[in-house]
Short mmCIF file of C-alpha atoms and ligand atoms in Angstrom, two decimals:
data_model
loop_
_atom_site.label_atom_id
_atom_site.label_comp_id
_atom_site.label_asym_id
_atom_site.label_seq_id
_atom_site.Cartn_x
_atom_site.Cartn_y
_atom_site.Cartn_z
CA UNK W 1 3.01 11.70 32.85
CA UNK W 2 3.25 8.08 34.03
CA UNK W 3 5.58 6.03 31.80
CA UNK W 4 4.11 2.91 30.22
CA UNK W 5 6.08 0.34 28.26
CA UNK W 6 4.82 -1.15 24.99
CA UNK W 7 3.91 -4.28 26.92
CA UNK W 8 1.81 -2.33 29.45
CA UNK W 9 0.21 -0.26 26.71
CA UNK W 10 -0.75 -3.38 24.80
CA UNK W 11 -2.29 -4.91 27.93
CA UNK W 12 -4.33 -1.74 28.50
CA UNK W 13 -5.20 -1.47 24.81
CA UNK W 14 -6.73 -4.94 24.77
CA UNK W 15 -9.19 -3.88 27.49
CA UNK W 16 -10.58 -1.04 25.42
CA UNK W 17 -9.79 -1.74 21.75
CA UNK W 18 -10.62 -5.04 19.97
CA UNK W 19 -7.34 -6.94 19.85
CA UNK W 20 -5.61 -3.84 21.24
CA UNK W 21 -5.16 -2.32 17.79
CA UNK W 22 -7.06 -0.16 15.34
CA UNK W 23 -5.93 -2.18 12.31
CA UNK W 24 -5.31 -5.94 12.55
CA UNK W 25 -1.86 -6.22 10.91
CA UNK W 26 -0.41 -4.09 13.72
CA UNK W 27 -1.20 -6.74 16.33
CA UNK W 28 1.85 -8.82 15.20
CA UNK W 29 -0.39 -11.90 15.02
CA UNK W 30 1.25 -13.00 11.79
CA UNK W 31 4.70 -12.98 13.38
CA UNK W 32 3.99 -13.69 17.05
CA UNK W 33 4.85 -11.57 20.06
CA UNK W 34 3.43 -8.23 21.15
CA UNK W 35 3.42 -5.08 19.02
CA UNK W 36 5.75 -2.23 19.83
CA UNK W 37 4.07 1.11 20.45
CA UNK W 38 5.59 3.94 18.45
CA UNK W 39 6.33 7.23 20.17
CA UNK W 40 7.90 9.23 17.39
CA UNK W 41 9.75 9.07 14.10
CA UNK W 42 12.20 11.19 12.16
CA UNK W 43 13.72 10.50 8.74
CA UNK W 44 14.46 6.77 8.45
CA UNK W 45 14.00 5.99 12.14
CA UNK W 46 11.13 5.22 14.49
CA UNK W 47 11.39 5.31 18.27
CA UNK W 48 9.20 3.17 20.51
CA UNK W 49 7.76 3.86 23.97
CA UNK W 50 10.51 1.70 25.48
CA UNK W 51 13.33 3.92 24.26
CA UNK W 52 14.41 1.75 21.31
CA UNK W 53 15.36 3.12 17.90
CA UNK W 54 14.70 1.21 14.68
CA UNK W 55 15.44 1.71 11.00
CA UNK W 56 12.04 1.10 9.50
CA UNK W 57 10.81 -0.18 6.17
CA UNK W 58 7.06 0.33 6.62
CA UNK W 59 6.92 4.10 6.21
CA UNK W 60 3.27 4.22 7.24
CA UNK W 61 2.57 1.62 4.53
CA UNK W 62 3.79 3.89 1.77
CA UNK W 63 3.32 7.62 2.27
CA UNK W 64 6.61 8.55 3.92
CA UNK W 65 8.44 8.67 0.60
CA UNK W 66 10.69 11.46 1.91
CA UNK W 67 11.05 9.91 5.37
CA UNK W 68 9.24 10.79 8.59
CA UNK W 69 8.52 14.32 9.78
CA UNK W 70 9.91 16.00 6.67
CA UNK W 71 10.48 19.71 7.44
CA UNK W 72 8.47 21.04 4.48
CA UNK W 73 5.45 18.87 5.23
CA UNK W 74 5.58 19.64 8.95
CA UNK W 75 5.69 23.36 8.19
CA UNK W 76 2.75 23.12 5.79
CA UNK W 77 0.68 21.34 8.45
CA UNK W 78 1.66 23.84 11.17
CA UNK W 79 0.74 26.74 8.87
CA UNK W 80 -2.59 25.18 7.92
CA UNK W 81 -3.76 24.47 11.47
CA UNK W 82 -3.56 28.18 12.33
CA UNK W 83 -6.71 28.62 10.21
CA UNK W 84 -8.82 25.91 11.93
CA UNK W 85 -8.93 22.19 11.30
CA UNK W 86 -12.06 21.59 9.26
CA UNK W 87 -14.79 23.57 7.53
CA UNK W 88 -16.93 21.12 5.57
CA UNK W 89 -16.95 23.79 2.85
CA UNK W 90 -14.87 24.37 -0.30
CA UNK W 91 -11.30 25.61 0.17
CA UNK W 92 -8.53 26.87 -2.07
CA UNK W 93 -6.25 23.93 -1.32
CA UNK W 94 -8.74 21.35 -2.69
CA UNK W 95 -8.50 23.05 -6.07
CA UNK W 96 -4.70 23.14 -5.91
CA UNK W 97 -4.61 19.47 -4.98
CA UNK W 98 -6.96 18.43 -7.79
CA UNK W 99 -4.98 20.47 -10.31
CA UNK W 100 -1.71 18.93 -9.17
CA UNK W 101 -3.05 15.36 -9.32
CA UNK W 102 -4.53 15.82 -12.79
CA UNK W 103 -1.29 17.43 -13.96
CA UNK W 104 0.87 14.60 -12.64
CA UNK W 105 -1.39 11.66 -13.62
CA UNK W 106 -2.49 12.05 -17.26
CA UNK W 107 -5.28 9.44 -17.04
CA UNK W 108 -7.06 11.55 -14.40
CA UNK W 109 -9.19 14.33 -15.90
CA UNK W 110 -11.13 14.95 -12.70
CA UNK W 111 -10.64 13.81 -9.13
CA UNK W 112 -12.80 13.60 -5.98
CA UNK W 113 -11.12 13.67 -2.55
CA UNK W 114 -12.19 11.25 0.20
CA UNK W 115 -10.61 10.23 3.51
CA UNK W 116 -9.01 6.85 2.94
CA UNK W 117 -8.11 4.30 0.30
CA UNK W 118 -11.07 2.18 1.41
CA UNK W 119 -13.44 5.05 0.74
CA UNK W 120 -11.80 5.63 -2.62
CA UNK W 121 -12.20 2.04 -3.82
CA UNK W 122 -15.79 1.73 -2.53
CA UNK W 123 -16.73 4.97 -4.26
CA UNK W 124 -14.96 4.05 -7.50
CA UNK W 125 -16.84 0.75 -7.70
CA UNK W 126 -20.18 2.44 -7.01
CA UNK W 127 -19.35 4.94 -9.73
CA UNK W 128 -18.45 2.19 -12.20
CA UNK W 129 -21.72 0.39 -11.41
CA UNK W 130 -23.76 3.54 -11.84
CA UNK W 131 -21.94 4.44 -15.05
CA UNK W 132 -22.33 1.02 -16.70
CA UNK W 133 -25.65 -0.01 -15.14
CA UNK W 134 -24.06 -3.38 -14.30
CA UNK W 135 -23.56 -5.06 -10.92
CA UNK W 136 -20.58 -7.45 -10.89
CA UNK W 137 -16.93 -6.64 -10.38
CA UNK W 138 -13.74 -8.61 -10.92
CA UNK W 139 -10.92 -8.50 -8.38
CA UNK W 140 -7.76 -10.56 -8.05
CA UNK W 141 -6.99 -13.16 -5.39
CA UNK W 142 -4.56 -11.70 -2.85
CA UNK W 143 -5.22 -8.09 -3.83
CA UNK W 144 -6.50 -5.90 -1.03
CA UNK W 145 -8.56 -2.82 -1.74
CA UNK W 146 -9.46 -1.78 1.79
CA UNK W 147 -12.23 -3.22 3.90
CA UNK W 148 -15.31 -2.46 1.77
CA UNK W 149 -17.66 -5.47 1.68
CA UNK W 150 -17.16 -6.07 -2.04
CA UNK W 151 -13.40 -6.47 -1.58
CA UNK W 152 -13.26 -8.86 1.37
CA UNK W 153 -13.35 -11.82 -0.97
CA UNK W 154 -10.02 -13.66 -1.42
CA UNK W 155 -8.48 -10.54 0.13
CA UNK W 156 -4.81 -10.04 0.92
CA UNK W 157 -3.11 -8.01 3.66
CA UNK W 158 -4.45 -8.52 7.20
CA UNK W 159 -7.44 -10.48 5.88
CA UNK W 160 -5.15 -13.30 4.77
CA UNK W 161 -2.81 -13.21 7.77
CA UNK W 162 -5.80 -13.37 10.14
CA UNK W 163 -7.12 -16.34 8.14
CA UNK W 164 -10.26 -14.56 6.91
CA UNK W 165 -9.73 -13.78 3.22
CA UNK W 166 -13.54 -14.05 2.93
CA UNK W 167 -14.87 -12.08 5.89
CA UNK W 168 -17.99 -13.11 7.79
CA UNK W 169 -20.47 -10.23 7.74
CA UNK W 170 -20.30 -9.83 3.97
CA UNK W 171 -23.69 -10.85 2.60
CA UNK W 172 -23.96 -13.66 0.08
CA UNK W 173 -25.46 -11.19 -2.38
CA UNK W 174 -22.44 -8.90 -2.17
CA UNK W 175 -20.01 -11.82 -2.33
CA UNK W 176 -21.77 -13.18 -5.44
CA UNK W 177 -21.23 -9.87 -7.19
CA UNK W 178 -17.46 -10.10 -6.73
CA UNK W 179 -15.77 -12.45 -9.18
CA UNK W 180 -12.16 -13.39 -8.52
CA UNK W 181 -9.31 -14.34 -10.78
CA UNK W 182 -5.69 -15.34 -10.08
CA UNK W 183 -3.24 -12.43 -10.44
CA UNK W 184 -1.28 -12.53 -13.70
CA UNK W 185 -3.78 -14.95 -15.29
CA UNK W 186 -5.28 -13.24 -18.32
CA UNK W 187 -7.06 -16.37 -19.53
CA UNK W 188 -9.14 -16.67 -16.36
CA UNK W 189 -10.21 -13.01 -16.67
CA UNK W 190 -11.23 -13.68 -20.25
CA UNK W 191 -13.25 -16.71 -19.14
CA UNK W 192 -14.99 -14.71 -16.38
CA UNK W 193 -15.91 -11.94 -18.79
CA UNK W 194 -17.26 -14.41 -21.33
CA UNK W 195 -19.30 -16.24 -18.69
CA UNK W 196 -20.75 -12.97 -17.40
CA UNK W 197 -21.30 -11.03 -20.61
CA UNK W 198 -22.85 -7.61 -20.05
CA UNK W 199 -22.81 -8.01 -16.26
CA UNK W 200 -19.35 -6.84 -15.20
CA UNK W 201 -19.14 -3.16 -14.28
CA UNK W 202 -15.51 -2.93 -13.20
CA UNK W 203 -12.24 -4.75 -12.93
CA UNK W 204 -10.13 -3.51 -10.03
CA UNK W 205 -6.46 -4.37 -9.58
CA UNK W 206 -3.33 -3.27 -7.76
CA UNK W 207 -1.16 -2.82 -10.89
CA UNK W 208 1.74 -3.82 -8.66
CA UNK W 209 0.34 -5.83 -5.77
CA UNK W 210 1.56 -4.89 -2.31
CA UNK W 211 -0.85 -6.83 -0.13
CA UNK W 212 0.34 -10.40 -0.76
CA UNK W 213 3.91 -9.19 -0.48
CA UNK W 214 5.22 -7.32 -3.50
CA UNK W 215 4.00 -9.07 -6.66
CA UNK W 216 4.71 -7.68 -10.10
CA UNK W 217 2.51 -7.92 -13.19
CA UNK W 218 3.99 -10.16 -15.88
CA UNK W 219 4.85 -8.59 -19.24
CA UNK W 220 1.65 -7.91 -21.17
CA UNK W 221 -0.72 -8.65 -18.27
CA UNK W 222 -1.89 -5.07 -17.63
CA UNK W 223 -2.07 -4.37 -21.37
CA UNK W 224 -4.14 -7.54 -21.76
CA UNK W 225 -6.55 -6.38 -19.03
CA UNK W 226 -6.88 -3.01 -20.75
CA UNK W 227 -7.79 -4.72 -24.03
CA UNK W 228 -10.29 -7.08 -22.37
CA UNK W 229 -11.97 -4.21 -20.51
CA UNK W 230 -12.27 -2.27 -23.76
CA UNK W 231 -13.71 -5.27 -25.54
CA UNK W 232 -16.33 -5.93 -22.82
CA UNK W 233 -17.18 -2.33 -21.87
CA UNK W 234 -15.76 -2.79 -18.36
CA UNK W 235 -14.37 0.12 -16.30
CA UNK W 236 -10.70 -0.61 -15.54
CA UNK W 237 -9.75 0.62 -12.05
CA UNK W 238 -6.12 0.76 -10.95
CA UNK W 239 -5.86 0.79 -7.19
CA UNK W 240 -2.71 2.89 -6.76
CA UNK W 241 -3.13 3.52 -3.04
CA UNK W 242 0.37 2.10 -2.51
CA UNK W 243 1.97 2.72 -5.90
CA UNK W 244 0.61 6.15 -6.88
CA UNK W 245 3.35 8.83 -6.74
CA UNK W 246 5.64 6.16 -5.24
CA UNK W 247 6.73 4.17 -8.30
CA UNK W 248 6.82 7.25 -10.51
CA UNK W 249 5.13 10.68 -10.60
CA UNK W 250 2.11 8.97 -12.18
CA UNK W 251 2.46 5.66 -10.36
CA UNK W 252 2.49 2.14 -11.78
CA UNK W 253 0.36 3.19 -14.76
CA UNK W 254 3.26 5.33 -15.97
CA UNK W 255 5.85 2.60 -15.36
CA UNK W 256 3.80 0.03 -17.33
CA UNK W 257 2.35 2.54 -19.77
CA UNK W 258 -1.26 1.39 -19.35
CA UNK W 259 -4.05 3.90 -18.78
CA UNK W 260 -6.91 2.86 -16.49
CA UNK W 261 -10.36 4.48 -16.67
CA UNK W 262 -10.34 5.23 -12.94
CA UNK W 263 -7.52 5.38 -10.39
CA UNK W 264 -7.86 5.12 -6.63
CA UNK W 265 -5.35 6.89 -4.42
CA UNK W 266 -4.85 6.91 -0.67
CA UNK W 267 -2.49 7.70 2.15
CA UNK W 268 0.37 8.78 -0.09
CA UNK W 269 -1.46 11.86 -1.34
CA UNK W 270 -1.84 13.05 2.27
CA UNK W 271 1.89 12.79 2.96
CA UNK W 272 0.85 10.72 5.99
CA UNK W 273 -2.43 12.48 6.81
CA UNK W 274 -5.66 10.48 6.35
CA UNK W 275 -6.67 11.01 2.72
CA UNK W 276 -7.93 9.15 -0.29
CA UNK W 277 -9.11 10.09 -3.76
CA UNK W 278 -10.56 8.59 -6.90
CA UNK W 279 -10.32 10.08 -10.32
CA UNK W 280 -10.25 9.36 -14.02
CA UNK W 281 -12.07 10.00 -17.27
CA UNK W 282 -14.24 13.12 -17.29
CA UNK W 283 -17.29 11.33 -18.71
CA UNK W 284 -17.22 8.83 -15.85
CA UNK W 285 -16.34 11.30 -13.07
CA UNK W 286 -19.12 13.66 -14.16
CA UNK W 287 -21.66 11.00 -13.17
CA UNK W 288 -20.94 11.82 -9.51
CA UNK W 289 -23.30 14.05 -7.57
CA UNK W 290 -23.87 17.01 -7.80
CA UNK W 291 -23.27 16.84 -11.57
CA UNK W 292 -24.69 13.34 -11.98
CA UNK W 293 -26.90 11.04 -9.94
CA UNK W 294 -24.31 8.78 -8.26
CA UNK W 295 -24.03 9.83 -4.66
CA UNK W 296 -20.86 10.14 -2.59
CA UNK W 297 -20.07 12.74 0.11
CA UNK W 298 -18.02 13.49 3.24
CA UNK W 299 -17.62 16.29 5.79
CA UNK W 300 -13.89 15.71 6.11
CA UNK W 301 -13.28 15.20 2.37
CA UNK W 302 -10.63 17.64 1.18
CA UNK W 303 -9.74 18.46 4.79
CA UNK W 304 -7.53 21.57 4.76
CA UNK W 305 -4.75 20.17 6.94
CA UNK W 306 -4.55 16.94 4.96
CA UNK W 307 -4.56 18.93 1.70
CA UNK W 308 -1.70 21.12 2.95
CA UNK W 309 0.44 18.09 3.79
CA UNK W 310 -0.41 16.27 0.55
CA UNK W 311 0.10 19.22 -1.77
CA UNK W 312 3.50 19.89 -0.24
CA UNK W 313 4.69 16.35 -0.79
CA UNK W 314 3.26 15.98 -4.28
CA UNK W 315 4.65 19.36 -5.32
CA UNK W 316 8.05 18.29 -4.03
CA UNK W 317 7.87 15.07 -6.04
CA UNK W 318 6.74 17.02 -9.08
CA UNK W 319 9.62 19.49 -8.77
CA UNK W 320 12.27 16.88 -7.88
CA UNK W 321 11.89 13.92 -10.26
CA UNK W 322 15.39 12.83 -9.18
CA UNK W 323 13.69 11.47 -6.04
CA UNK W 324 12.65 8.43 -8.07
CA UNK W 325 16.21 7.69 -9.22
CA UNK W 326 17.34 8.08 -5.65
CA UNK W 327 14.64 5.73 -4.32
CA UNK W 328 15.51 3.13 -6.95
CA UNK W 329 19.24 3.38 -6.14
CA UNK W 330 18.71 3.04 -2.37
CA UNK W 331 16.33 0.10 -2.78
CA UNK W 332 18.55 -1.67 -5.32
CA UNK W 333 21.56 -1.39 -3.00
CA UNK W 334 19.48 -2.89 -0.19
CA UNK W 335 18.01 -5.66 -2.33
CA UNK W 336 21.38 -6.52 -3.90
CA UNK W 337 22.90 -6.74 -0.42
CA UNK W 338 20.19 -9.20 0.64
CA UNK W 339 20.62 -11.18 -2.59
CA UNK W 340 24.36 -11.42 -1.91
CA UNK W 341 23.58 -12.68 1.61
CA UNK W 342 21.26 -15.37 0.22
CA UNK W 343 24.00 -16.48 -2.20
CA UNK W 344 26.62 -16.64 0.54
CA UNK W 345 24.31 -18.70 2.72
CA UNK W 346 23.25 -21.00 -0.13
CA UNK W 347 19.61 -19.93 0.14
CA UNK W 348 17.34 -19.41 -2.82
CA UNK W 349 14.48 -17.38 -1.36
CA UNK W 350 12.63 -15.18 -3.81
CA UNK W 351 12.94 -11.40 -3.90
CA UNK W 352 10.42 -9.29 -5.81
CA UNK W 353 11.42 -5.66 -6.34
CA UNK W 354 10.26 -2.62 -8.24
CA UNK W 355 11.28 0.97 -7.55
CA UNK W 356 11.02 1.52 -3.80
CA UNK W 357 8.84 -1.54 -3.05
CA UNK W 358 10.17 -5.01 -2.36
CA UNK W 359 9.62 -8.30 -0.56
CA UNK W 360 11.79 -11.18 0.57
CA UNK W 361 9.63 -14.30 0.31
CA UNK W 362 10.51 -17.34 2.40
CA UNK W 363 9.78 -19.46 -0.62
CA UNK W 364 12.13 -20.98 -3.20
CA UNK W 365 9.82 -20.67 -6.18
CA UNK W 366 8.77 -17.55 -8.08
CA UNK W 367 5.97 -15.51 -6.47
CA UNK W 368 3.58 -14.21 -9.12
CA UNK W 369 0.12 -14.72 -7.59
CA UNK W 370 -1.69 -15.49 -4.34
CA UNK W 371 -1.17 -19.28 -4.57
CA UNK W 372 2.58 -18.95 -5.00
CA UNK W 373 2.73 -16.29 -2.24
CA UNK W 374 0.89 -18.64 0.13
CA UNK W 375 3.61 -21.28 -0.34
CA UNK W 376 5.91 -19.16 1.84
CA UNK W 377 7.11 -20.49 5.17
CA UNK W 378 5.32 -17.94 7.34
CA UNK W 379 6.56 -19.47 10.62
CA UNK W 380 10.12 -18.92 9.47
CA UNK W 381 9.23 -15.40 8.40
CA UNK W 382 7.91 -14.80 11.93
CA UNK W 383 11.29 -15.77 13.44
CA UNK W 384 13.07 -13.63 10.90
CA UNK W 385 10.85 -10.64 11.68
CA UNK W 386 11.43 -10.91 15.44
CA UNK W 387 15.19 -11.32 15.11
CA UNK W 388 15.39 -8.37 12.71
CA UNK W 389 13.44 -6.30 15.24
CA UNK W 390 15.93 -7.33 17.93
CA UNK W 391 18.66 -6.07 15.60
CA UNK W 392 16.92 -2.69 15.32
CA UNK W 393 15.26 -3.21 11.94
CA UNK W 394 11.47 -2.78 11.87
CA UNK W 395 9.98 -4.67 8.92
CA UNK W 396 6.31 -5.04 8.00
CA UNK W 397 4.95 -7.61 10.50
CA UNK W 398 3.68 -10.04 7.87
CA UNK W 399 5.05 -12.02 4.95
CA UNK W 400 2.11 -10.69 2.95
CA UNK W 401 2.98 -6.99 3.05
CA UNK W 402 5.45 -5.14 0.82
CA UNK W 403 8.36 -3.14 2.24
CA UNK W 404 8.52 0.57 1.43
CA UNK W 405 11.74 2.56 1.20
CA UNK W 406 12.23 6.29 1.77
CA UNK W 407 14.86 8.73 0.58
CA UNK W 408 15.89 9.21 4.23
CA UNK W 409 17.77 5.88 4.26
CA UNK W 410 21.53 6.38 4.23
CA UNK W 411 24.34 4.08 3.04
CA UNK W 412 25.06 3.30 6.69
CA UNK W 413 21.43 2.34 7.23
CA UNK W 414 21.59 0.01 4.22
CA UNK W 415 24.75 -1.55 5.62
CA UNK W 416 23.00 -2.07 8.98
CA UNK W 417 19.98 -3.61 7.28
CA UNK W 418 21.95 -5.99 5.08
CA UNK W 419 24.35 -7.07 7.81
CA UNK W 420 21.45 -7.68 10.21
CA UNK W 421 19.77 -9.66 7.44
CA UNK W 422 22.91 -11.83 7.08
CA UNK W 423 23.26 -12.46 10.81
CA UNK W 424 19.57 -13.29 11.22
CA UNK W 425 19.31 -15.58 8.17
CA UNK W 426 22.49 -17.37 9.30
CA UNK W 427 21.08 -17.88 12.79
CA UNK W 428 17.71 -19.24 11.64
CA UNK W 429 18.95 -22.77 10.95
CA UNK W 430 16.93 -23.10 7.80
CA UNK W 431 16.97 -26.73 6.75
CA UNK W 432 14.13 -27.31 4.45
CA UNK W 433 11.27 -25.05 3.48
N1 LIG D 501 -3.76 -2.59 5.44
C1 LIG D 501 -2.47 -2.06 5.70
C2 LIG D 501 -1.41 -2.84 5.04
N2 LIG D 501 -1.68 -3.29 3.76
C3 LIG D 501 -2.17 -1.99 7.17
C4 LIG D 501 -2.73 -0.77 7.73
C5 LIG D 501 -2.32 -0.47 9.15
O1 LIG D 501 -2.27 -1.36 9.98
O2 LIG D 501 -2.06 0.69 9.43
#
């Protein structure tokens, strides 16, 4: 086959695909330059079409908890494809998957499989609306819940880096039904609920935000939301597409000990295959068709190959809880190395870290919401990103994305990451941010 470099591929891609990519963040617009095209990956490393090898901290935006191309998951997929790729009919593995999820996440009594996190959040909101008979929802500025119309209001991730947190194409009616509050600001949620009494169906939140960089909930914030939702009869939805099974076997809700009514899950539960799910309290979930009247469906939902990959990874996490200690240790070593670099260089950039998620913000103040995240020097981040890439470290190509760590990262990899970080920060000539 004719060899094409990343540069040539990107040129060709732009002729046939809008912007040359199938998801905006990949276009490197937030950091400048052209994207690299990935050929393969194994463990902690990705290899591009140009023959370069990188240590990577994206991990498919979360799911590669055990690193790329893990033997057990590969085998499960290879075994599953022998029996055809899709049936659009019930299969044994869907039951196994649902049982495993409900076993690992105590707040989930019943779960419905879909094909992506976006589908999961859209479906969960429809369910909450049907269940409560109300129309409005509350979301937080800078949180990203996929590209459903209701969520493209003050949205994070690619929506903010492309400068369209409020996307054209979303009708005024839909936008009016989405109320927004600053992350970590309980008082503003209280005010919204009081001003819209009896109208709010759901409050949806990333319990640890990963789409404005990694932003942690302040002490008492999630508990406060739980209490407010109870008081106002609002369905509390935790979007754990990035945090579910990553921060603990039961995600952020276990770490913070707060039970949502519904949870949305995504890519992680497919071990890298395209999957999503939403689940929660039995009385709410039983409102979905064919038990109840709220409709939601999909030919590829519960796809057998995706189920095989996901079950294998979740079962592994279930059987090996030490994975979480390992992830925390690897990430802490990395983060502490970067902190030491900042100290040596007299820099006071902010680092947010929890478990195997973290962000280095090019910002001297604390980052606890969208406004503080937006104070970052994104131009400087762009230089940093490109120089790190030149050093063989592939970071998320935006200041407003979290980094995800896998168990495949070795001590030598950490040393390479932290020493590259030192060299790059030193070379950036940071005067004033
Ligand atoms: N929305 C994803 C990050 N939060 C990026 C998805 C992708 O480009 O694959």
